[in-house]
Coordinates of C-alpha atoms and ligand atoms in Angstrom, one line a residue:
M168 CA 13.6 14.9 -21.8
F169 CA 12.8 17.4 -19.0
N170 CA 12.1 21.0 -19.8
R171 CA 13.4 23.9 -17.6
R172 CA 10.3 24.1 -15.4
Q173 CA 10.5 20.4 -14.8
W174 CA 14.2 20.5 -13.9
L175 CA 13.2 23.2 -11.4
Q176 CA 10.6 20.7 -10.0
I177 CA 13.2 18.1 -9.7
G178 CA 15.4 20.5 -7.8
A179 CA 12.6 21.5 -5.6
L180 CA 10.7 18.3 -5.3
G181 CA 8.5 18.8 -2.3
A182 CA 10.4 21.8 -1.1
A183 CA 7.9 23.5 1.1
G184 CA 7.4 27.2 0.5
G185 CA 8.7 27.2 -3.1
L186 CA 5.3 28.0 -4.4
V187 CA 2.3 29.5 -2.7
S188 CA -1.0 27.7 -3.2
P189 CA -3.0 28.9 -6.1
P190 CA -5.5 31.7 -5.2
W191 CA -8.4 29.9 -6.9
S192 CA -8.2 26.8 -4.8
A193 CA -10.9 27.5 -2.4
R194 CA -11.8 24.1 -1.2
A195 CA -13.2 23.4 2.3
H196 CA -10.8 21.5 4.4
E197 CA -11.8 18.2 5.9
P198 CA -10.1 17.1 9.0
G199 CA -6.6 15.8 8.3
A200 CA -6.7 17.8 5.0
P201 CA -3.6 19.3 3.7
S202 CA -2.9 23.0 4.6
S203 CA -2.8 24.0 0.9
S204 CA -4.9 22.6 -1.9
S205 CA -4.9 21.4 -5.4
P206 CA -6.7 23.3 -8.2
L207 CA -10.2 22.1 -8.9
L208 CA -10.2 19.4 -11.5
T209 CA -13.0 17.8 -13.5
P210 CA -13.4 14.1 -12.5
F211 CA -13.7 11.1 -14.8
V212 CA -12.1 12.6 -17.9
D213 CA -9.0 10.5 -18.0
P214 CA -9.1 6.7 -18.7
L215 CA -7.8 4.4 -16.0
P216 CA -4.2 3.5 -16.9
V217 CA -3.3 -0.1 -16.4
P218 CA 0.4 -0.1 -15.4
P219 CA 2.7 -1.9 -17.8
V220 CA 3.5 -5.5 -16.9
S221 CA 7.2 -6.0 -16.5
E222 CA 8.7 -8.6 -18.9
P223 CA 11.2 -10.8 -17.2
M224 CA 14.3 -12.5 -18.6
M225 CA 14.1 -16.2 -17.8
Q226 CA 17.0 -18.0 -16.1
G227 CA 15.9 -21.5 -15.7
K228 CA 12.7 -21.2 -13.7
T229 CA 13.7 -17.8 -12.3
R230 CA 12.2 -14.7 -13.7
I231 CA 14.6 -11.7 -13.6
H232 CA 13.3 -8.2 -13.7
T233 CA 15.4 -5.1 -13.7
L234 CA 13.9 -1.9 -12.5
V235 CA 15.6 1.5 -12.3
M236 CA 14.4 3.9 -9.7
R237 CA 14.6 7.4 -11.2
A238 CA 12.8 10.6 -11.9
G239 CA 10.2 10.5 -14.7
L240 CA 7.3 12.5 -16.1
A241 CA 3.7 11.6 -15.7
R242 CA 0.4 13.3 -16.6
L243 CA -1.8 13.0 -13.5
H244 CA -4.8 14.7 -15.0
R245 CA -5.9 15.9 -18.5
D246 CA -5.8 19.6 -17.4
L247 CA -2.5 19.5 -15.5
P248 CA 1.0 20.0 -16.9
K249 CA 3.2 17.0 -16.6
T250 CA 4.5 16.1 -13.1
V251 CA 8.0 15.0 -12.1
I252 CA 7.6 11.8 -10.2
W253 CA 10.0 9.2 -8.8
G254 CA 9.2 5.9 -10.2
F255 CA 10.4 2.4 -10.8
N256 CA 11.6 2.6 -14.4
G257 CA 10.6 6.3 -14.1
V258 CA 6.8 5.4 -14.3
Y259 CA 4.2 5.9 -11.7
P260 CA 2.8 3.6 -10.5
G261 CA 5.7 1.1 -11.1
P262 CA 5.4 -1.7 -13.6
T263 CA 3.2 -4.6 -12.4
I264 CA 5.1 -7.8 -11.6
R265 CA 3.3 -11.0 -12.3
A266 CA 4.6 -13.9 -10.4
V267 CA 3.5 -17.5 -10.3
R268 CA 3.4 -19.4 -7.0
G269 CA 6.4 -21.7 -6.7
E270 CA 8.4 -19.9 -9.4
P271 CA 11.1 -17.6 -8.0
V272 CA 11.5 -14.0 -9.1
V273 CA 14.6 -11.8 -8.8
I274 CA 14.2 -8.0 -9.0
R275 CA 17.4 -6.0 -9.6
Q276 CA 16.7 -2.5 -8.2
I277 CA 19.0 0.1 -9.6
N278 CA 19.1 3.4 -7.7
R279 CA 19.3 6.5 -10.0
L280 CA 17.2 8.7 -7.7
P281 CA 18.3 12.2 -6.9
L282 CA 19.6 12.7 -3.4
L283 CA 17.2 14.5 -1.0
N284 CA 18.0 18.1 -0.4
A285 CA 18.2 19.8 3.0
S286 CA 14.6 21.0 3.0
E287 CA 13.4 17.5 2.2
T288 CA 15.2 15.7 5.0
H289 CA 13.8 17.9 7.8
A290 CA 17.0 17.7 9.8
M291 CA 16.7 13.9 9.8
P292 CA 19.7 12.2 8.3
D293 CA 19.4 11.5 4.6
A294 CA 18.7 7.8 3.9
L295 CA 19.1 5.9 0.7
P296 CA 16.2 3.9 -0.6
A297 CA 15.5 0.2 0.1
V298 CA 12.7 -1.8 -1.6
H299 CA 10.2 -3.8 0.3
L300 CA 7.8 -6.3 -1.1
H301 CA 4.8 -5.8 1.2
G302 CA 3.1 -9.0 2.3
A303 CA 5.9 -11.2 1.1
H304 CA 7.3 -14.2 2.8
V305 CA 11.0 -13.7 2.1
A306 CA 14.4 -14.0 3.7
P307 CA 15.4 -11.1 5.8
E308 CA 18.2 -9.9 3.5
H309 CA 15.6 -9.6 0.7
D310 CA 12.9 -7.9 2.8
G311 CA 14.1 -4.3 2.1
H312 CA 15.2 -3.5 5.6
P313 CA 16.3 0.2 5.6
R314 CA 19.7 -1.0 7.0
E315 CA 20.4 -2.6 3.7
S316 CA 19.8 0.4 1.4
I317 CA 20.8 0.8 -2.2
P318 CA 23.8 3.2 -2.8
Q319 CA 23.3 5.9 -5.3
G320 CA 24.1 4.6 -8.8
G321 CA 24.2 1.1 -7.3
F322 CA 21.8 -1.8 -7.3
R323 CA 20.5 -4.6 -5.1
D324 CA 19.0 -7.9 -6.1
Y325 CA 15.9 -9.0 -4.2
H326 CA 15.1 -12.7 -4.3
Y327 CA 11.4 -13.6 -3.9
P328 CA 10.6 -17.3 -3.8
N329 CA 6.8 -16.9 -4.1
T330 CA 6.1 -19.9 -2.0
Q331 CA 3.2 -18.3 -0.3
R332 CA -0.5 -18.2 -1.3
G333 CA -1.7 -16.4 -4.4
A334 CA -2.2 -12.7 -3.4
A335 CA -1.9 -9.1 -4.5
L336 CA 1.2 -7.6 -2.9
F337 CA 2.9 -4.3 -3.6
Y338 CA 6.4 -3.2 -3.6
H339 CA 7.5 0.2 -2.3
D340 CA 10.4 2.2 -1.0
H341 CA 11.3 1.6 2.7
S342 CA 14.0 4.1 3.3
H343 CA 14.9 5.1 6.9
G344 CA 12.9 8.1 7.8
H345 CA 11.9 9.0 4.3
T346 CA 9.5 6.3 3.2
G347 CA 6.6 8.7 3.3
R348 CA 8.2 11.1 0.9
R349 CA 9.5 8.5 -1.6
V350 CA 6.3 6.6 -1.8
Y351 CA 4.3 9.9 -2.2
F352 CA 6.5 10.8 -5.2
G353 CA 5.7 7.5 -6.8
L354 CA 7.8 4.6 -5.6
A355 CA 5.1 1.9 -5.4
G356 CA 3.9 -0.8 -7.8
T357 CA 1.8 -3.9 -7.8
Y358 CA 3.1 -7.4 -7.5
L359 CA 0.6 -10.3 -8.1
I360 CA 1.3 -13.9 -7.2
E361 CA -0.9 -16.2 -9.1
D362 CA -1.6 -19.6 -7.8
P363 CA -2.2 -22.0 -10.7
A364 CA -4.5 -24.0 -8.4
E365 CA -6.8 -21.0 -8.3
R366 CA -7.5 -21.2 -12.0
L367 CA -10.0 -23.9 -11.4
L368 CA -12.1 -21.3 -9.6
N369 CA -12.6 -19.6 -13.0
L370 CA -12.6 -16.1 -11.5
P371 CA -12.4 -13.2 -14.0
R372 CA -9.0 -13.2 -15.6
G373 CA -6.8 -11.3 -18.1
E374 CA -8.3 -7.9 -19.0
F375 CA -11.1 -8.5 -16.5
D376 CA -8.6 -8.7 -13.6
V377 CA -7.5 -5.2 -12.9
P378 CA -5.2 -3.7 -10.2
L379 CA -6.4 -0.5 -8.6
L380 CA -3.7 1.4 -6.6
I381 CA -5.5 4.2 -4.7
Q382 CA -3.5 7.1 -3.4
D383 CA -4.3 10.7 -2.4
R384 CA -2.1 13.6 -3.3
V385 CA -1.8 17.4 -3.3
I386 CA -0.9 18.6 -6.8
R387 CA 0.1 22.2 -7.4
S388 CA -1.3 24.0 -10.5
D389 CA 2.1 23.6 -12.2
G390 CA 1.8 19.9 -11.9
S391 CA 4.3 19.4 -9.1
L392 CA 3.5 17.2 -6.1
E393 CA 3.3 18.8 -2.7
Y394 CA 4.6 16.9 0.3
V395 CA 4.8 18.9 3.5
L396 CA 5.9 17.5 6.8
D397 CA 4.5 20.1 9.3
H398 CA 2.9 20.2 12.7
A399 CA -0.4 18.8 11.3
S400 CA 1.0 16.1 9.1
R401 CA 3.4 14.9 11.8
E402 CA 0.2 14.3 13.8
S403 CA -2.1 12.8 11.2
G404 CA 0.2 11.8 8.4
V405 CA 0.2 13.5 4.9
F406 CA -3.2 13.7 3.3
G407 CA -4.0 14.8 -0.3
D408 CA -7.1 16.5 -1.5
L409 CA -7.2 14.5 -4.8
I410 CA -7.7 10.8 -5.2
L411 CA -5.6 9.0 -7.9
V412 CA -6.0 5.5 -9.2
N413 CA -3.1 4.0 -10.9
G414 CA -1.5 7.4 -11.1
V415 CA -4.4 9.4 -12.5
V416 CA -6.8 11.7 -10.7
Q417 CA -10.3 10.2 -10.6
P418 CA -10.1 8.2 -13.8
F419 CA -12.9 6.3 -15.6
L420 CA -12.9 2.8 -16.9
R421 CA -15.2 1.5 -19.7
V422 CA -16.4 -1.9 -18.7
K423 CA -18.4 -4.6 -20.3
A424 CA -21.6 -5.8 -18.6
R425 CA -20.0 -8.7 -16.9
K426 CA -17.9 -9.7 -13.8
Y427 CA -14.6 -8.0 -13.1
R428 CA -12.0 -8.7 -10.5
F429 CA -10.3 -5.7 -8.9
R430 CA -7.2 -5.9 -6.8
I431 CA -7.7 -2.8 -4.7
I432 CA -4.5 -1.6 -2.9
N433 CA -4.5 1.4 -0.6
G434 CA -1.2 2.9 -1.4
S435 CA -1.9 6.2 0.4
N436 CA 0.4 7.5 3.1
A437 CA -2.3 8.1 5.7
R438 CA -5.8 8.1 4.3
I439 CA -8.3 5.3 5.3
Y440 CA -11.0 4.8 2.7
D441 CA -14.5 3.5 3.1
L442 CA -15.1 1.9 -0.3
Q443 CA -18.7 1.9 -1.6
L444 CA -20.5 1.7 -4.9
S445 CA -22.9 4.5 -6.0
S446 CA -25.3 1.9 -7.3
G447 CA -26.1 0.9 -3.7
R448 CA -25.2 -2.6 -4.6
P449 CA -22.7 -4.4 -2.3
L450 CA -19.1 -5.1 -3.1
V451 CA -18.3 -8.7 -3.2
Q452 CA -15.0 -9.2 -1.4
I453 CA -13.2 -12.4 -2.4
G454 CA -9.7 -11.7 -0.9
C455 CA -7.6 -9.5 1.2
D456 CA -4.0 -8.9 2.1
G457 CA -2.9 -12.5 2.1
G458 CA -5.0 -13.9 -0.8
L459 CA -8.5 -15.4 -1.2
L460 CA -11.0 -15.5 1.6
P461 CA -12.6 -18.9 2.4
S462 CA -15.8 -17.7 0.7
P463 CA -17.0 -14.4 -0.9
I464 CA -18.5 -11.8 1.5
E465 CA -20.9 -9.1 0.4
R466 CA -20.1 -5.8 2.0
S467 CA -21.9 -2.5 1.6
V468 CA -18.7 -0.8 2.7
I469 CA -15.1 -2.0 2.7
P470 CA -12.9 0.0 5.0
L471 CA -9.3 0.1 3.6
A472 CA -6.4 1.5 5.6
P473 CA -2.9 2.3 4.1
S474 CA -1.4 -0.9 2.7
E475 CA -4.5 -3.0 3.1
R476 CA -5.8 -4.8 0.0
A477 CA -9.3 -5.9 -1.0
D478 CA -9.8 -8.3 -3.8
V479 CA -13.3 -7.5 -5.1
V480 CA -15.6 -8.8 -7.7
I481 CA -18.1 -6.3 -9.3
D482 CA -20.7 -7.7 -11.6
F483 CA -21.7 -5.0 -14.1
A484 CA -24.2 -7.3 -15.7
A485 CA -26.6 -6.1 -13.1
V486 CA -26.3 -2.5 -14.4
P487 CA -28.0 -1.3 -17.6
V488 CA -25.6 -0.7 -20.5
G489 CA -25.0 3.0 -20.8
S490 CA -25.1 3.7 -17.1
K491 CA -22.3 4.7 -14.8
V492 CA -21.2 3.4 -11.4
I493 CA -18.9 5.4 -9.1
L494 CA -16.6 3.8 -6.7
R495 CA -17.1 6.2 -3.7
N496 CA -15.1 6.9 -0.6
C497 CA -17.7 7.6 2.0
A498 CA -15.1 8.4 4.7
G499 CA -14.8 11.9 3.3
C500 CA -18.4 11.9 2.1
S501 CA -18.3 15.3 0.4
G502 CA -15.7 17.2 -1.5
S503 CA -12.9 16.1 -3.8
T504 CA -12.1 12.9 -1.9
A505 CA -15.6 11.5 -1.9
E506 CA -15.3 9.9 -5.3
I507 CA -12.5 7.6 -6.4
M508 CA -13.3 6.6 -10.0
Q509 CA -16.1 5.9 -12.4
F510 CA -17.1 2.7 -14.3
E511 CA -19.0 3.3 -17.5
V512 CA -20.9 0.2 -18.6
A513 CA -20.3 0.4 -22.3
E514 CA -21.5 -2.8 -23.9
S515 CA -23.2 -6.1 -23.1
A516 CA -21.0 -9.2 -23.0
Q517 CA -20.9 -12.9 -22.5
D518 CA -19.5 -13.8 -19.1
D519 CA -18.0 -17.3 -18.8
S520 CA -16.2 -16.5 -15.5
S521 CA -17.6 -17.7 -12.2
L522 CA -17.8 -16.7 -8.5
P523 CA -17.8 -19.9 -6.5
D524 CA -19.1 -20.1 -3.0
C525 CA -15.9 -21.9 -1.8
L526 CA -12.7 -20.1 -2.6
S527 CA -10.1 -21.5 -0.4
P528 CA -9.7 -23.8 2.7
W529 CA -9.4 -22.3 6.1
E530 CA -8.1 -23.3 9.4
N531 CA -7.9 -21.2 12.6
L532 CA -4.4 -21.0 14.1
S533 CA -4.6 -22.4 17.6
Y534 CA -2.8 -21.2 20.7
D535 CA -2.3 -21.9 24.4
P536 CA -4.6 -19.5 26.2
A537 CA -2.4 -19.8 29.3
V538 CA 0.3 -17.9 27.5
P539 CA -0.5 -14.2 27.4
P540 CA -0.1 -12.3 24.2
R541 CA 2.9 -10.1 23.6
Q542 CA 2.0 -6.6 24.3
F543 CA 2.8 -3.5 22.2
E544 CA 1.7 0.0 23.0
L545 CA 1.4 2.5 20.1
N546 CA 1.8 5.9 21.4
R547 CA 2.7 9.5 20.8
R548 CA 5.4 11.6 22.5
T549 CA 6.7 15.1 22.1
V550 CA 10.4 15.8 21.5
N551 CA 11.6 19.4 21.2
G552 CA 8.0 20.5 20.8
Q553 CA 7.4 18.1 17.8
A554 CA 5.2 15.0 17.7
V555 CA 7.1 11.6 17.4
W556 CA 5.6 8.2 17.5
V557 CA 6.7 5.3 19.6
I558 CA 6.1 1.6 20.2
N559 CA 6.6 0.6 23.9
D560 CA 8.1 4.0 24.4
R561 CA 10.8 3.6 21.8
I562 CA 11.4 5.8 18.8
Y563 CA 12.7 3.5 16.0
S564 CA 16.4 3.4 15.5
M565 CA 18.3 0.9 13.4
S566 CA 20.9 0.3 16.1
Q567 CA 18.4 -0.8 18.8
P568 CA 18.2 -4.4 19.9
P569 CA 15.0 -6.1 18.5
M570 CA 11.9 -5.3 20.5
A571 CA 10.7 -8.9 20.4
T572 CA 12.5 -12.2 20.0
V573 CA 10.4 -15.0 18.5
R574 CA 11.4 -18.7 18.2
L575 CA 11.3 -20.1 14.6
G576 CA 8.1 -22.1 14.3
A577 CA 6.3 -20.3 17.1
I578 CA 2.6 -19.4 17.0
E579 CA 2.2 -16.2 18.9
R580 CA -0.6 -13.7 19.8
W581 CA 0.4 -10.1 19.6
R582 CA -1.8 -7.4 21.2
F583 CA -1.5 -3.8 20.1
V584 CA -3.0 -1.2 22.4
N585 CA -3.6 2.3 21.0
P586 CA -4.2 5.0 23.6
T587 CA -3.8 7.8 21.0
N588 CA -6.6 9.6 19.1
H589 CA -5.3 8.4 15.7
P590 CA -5.9 5.0 14.1
H591 CA -2.7 3.1 13.5
P592 CA -2.7 0.5 10.7
V593 CA -0.3 -2.1 12.2
H594 CA 1.8 -4.0 9.7
I595 CA 4.0 -7.0 10.5
H596 CA 6.5 -8.1 7.9
L597 CA 7.1 -11.7 6.8
V598 CA 3.8 -13.2 8.1
Q599 CA 0.2 -13.2 7.2
F600 CA -1.7 -13.2 10.5
Q601 CA -5.3 -14.0 11.7
V602 CA -7.5 -11.5 13.6
L603 CA -8.6 -12.6 17.0
N604 CA -9.9 -9.5 18.7
I605 CA -10.8 -5.9 18.0
N606 CA -11.6 -3.6 20.9
G607 CA -12.3 -6.5 23.2
V608 CA -14.7 -8.1 20.7
P609 CA -13.7 -11.6 19.7
Q610 CA -13.5 -11.9 15.9
D611 CA -14.2 -14.8 13.5
P612 CA -10.7 -14.9 11.8
A613 CA -12.1 -16.6 8.7
R614 CA -14.2 -13.5 7.9
H615 CA -11.1 -11.3 8.0
G616 CA -8.9 -13.7 6.1
W617 CA -5.1 -13.7 6.1
K618 CA -3.9 -10.2 6.9
D619 CA -0.6 -8.4 7.1
T620 CA -2.1 -5.0 8.2
L621 CA -4.9 -4.2 10.6
V622 CA -6.0 -0.9 12.1
A623 CA -5.6 -0.6 15.8
P624 CA -8.5 1.9 16.3
A625 CA -8.0 5.2 18.1
G626 CA -8.4 4.5 21.8
G627 CA -8.7 0.8 21.1
E628 CA -6.8 -2.4 20.7
I629 CA -6.3 -5.4 18.5
T630 CA -5.0 -8.9 19.0
V631 CA -3.7 -11.0 16.1
I632 CA -2.1 -14.4 15.8
A633 CA 0.8 -15.4 13.5
H634 CA 2.9 -18.4 12.8
F635 CA 6.5 -17.4 12.4
T636 CA 8.0 -19.9 9.9
G637 CA 10.5 -20.1 7.2
Y638 CA 13.3 -17.8 8.1
T639 CA 15.3 -16.6 11.0
G640 CA 16.6 -13.0 11.2
R641 CA 15.4 -9.5 11.7
Y642 CA 12.1 -8.1 10.4
L643 CA 10.1 -5.0 10.9
M644 CA 6.7 -4.2 12.2
H645 CA 5.3 -0.7 12.2
C646 CA 2.4 1.6 11.7
H647 CA 1.7 1.9 8.0
N648 CA 0.7 5.5 8.3
L649 CA 4.0 6.4 6.5
E650 CA 4.6 9.6 8.5
H651 CA 4.1 7.8 11.8
E652 CA 6.5 5.1 10.5
D653 CA 9.1 7.6 9.5
L654 CA 8.7 9.5 12.8
G655 CA 9.4 6.4 14.9
M656 CA 6.5 4.1 15.2
M657 CA 8.4 1.0 14.0
A658 CA 10.3 -1.8 15.6
D659 CA 12.5 -4.7 14.7
F660 CA 11.6 -8.2 15.8
E661 CA 14.0 -11.1 15.5
I662 CA 13.2 -14.7 14.7
I663 CA 15.8 -17.0 16.3
P664 CA 16.4 -20.7 15.7
Ligands
C2O49 CU1 4.4 -1.8 3.2 CU2 7.2 -2.2 6.1 O1 5.8 -1.9 4.7
CU50 CU1 5.6 -5.1 4.6
CU51 CU1 0.1 5.4 13.1

């Protein structure tokens, strides 16, 4: 199935220095841009792929999926040779899992990935993969903690009860020290929990409900992916100079002149997007990390940090048939990362879907103001001349005692202070939290919705509040800039009875 060149790619996946960057790639570098660059590629020539939906085997009410993590081939752009990726079932992105609230899912993850070679481990110990369902409310042994990794050639069954609200989650590798590399090479996929009660809202469904997994990559002219952990990327994380949606560089989607629902997931290692439509019309946000917002919010720009999700409705009925709308990223407002994908409004259509004013009930979590929030400092240190990232002065290690111990059932405020000059998207496992404060400014939690990731801005701070229910045991919290995570900005917390 692989030819010689691709076998060489497998052998040298990400090995820095194997290839020099092509002489014709003369693109200006934006801040945080990779040190080498991809060839120039024509945008909007490949159709948006919709990842395959995994078909489960039923065992009673439980849906059982089997996924094999392995190398595979993918065409990332019309004008590029095929790329060796690591994917769930060898596809990138992984198959979409569709779950129903209240109906359990088991995913058997089989590890047939190649071992990392010495140039890929950067003197860090090699670590086997683990799979985390990001945003899920699950028992600790099914949360994909890197301590419970999957042996090569072996498997692990992850049990997901799906008792939480309907939401767009995503599953990805969570290996110790190597999450950045493994996700970059393709180990991520969408997991949608549908709440049958939400059907009454009559939001766009079926082919009009489309997941968009946005990621940036550097792709060499031979098609191989370039992942380099060097001085610059240890600082800012690994950035790409090409934007891919569902595994294809700047795709297009032919749409009907009607409403669509897009589950936008930022699956990038480090890049924060500012999503915007070229039509100048606002995006209508109906949901975020933890499911539907109380009511739709029109936003001219939606900022989206790594692992944040935005559930968005775009009504193409307002756009003349035959015209095009570009989903832009105004964070890098020029160059190859300024445009994400293009919608071509191809035909008029009946639209029987709705966009109700009330989407879901909301209640603020309440707390005792006399109890101060728990405090975490997100900081940078230098060890042997190299940047590392710490929380409360600790580099993550799996053998440390937990940084915080929380009573089961407690409602706690957590404050994250960021004295560094990088934004840190803070992610807490197990819970969906509410946002109380950003940089000293009190927030209306209902406008943020239920979140599992929030940026602590450079030089700023955030306070969130969460209800720790359901399970006791060890969970993680970390920066979701995957290089910061791999280089130490992560901690265990433990929920005790
Ligand atoms: Cu999406 Cu612990 O991560
Ligand atoms: Cu997570
Ligand atoms: Cu960070």
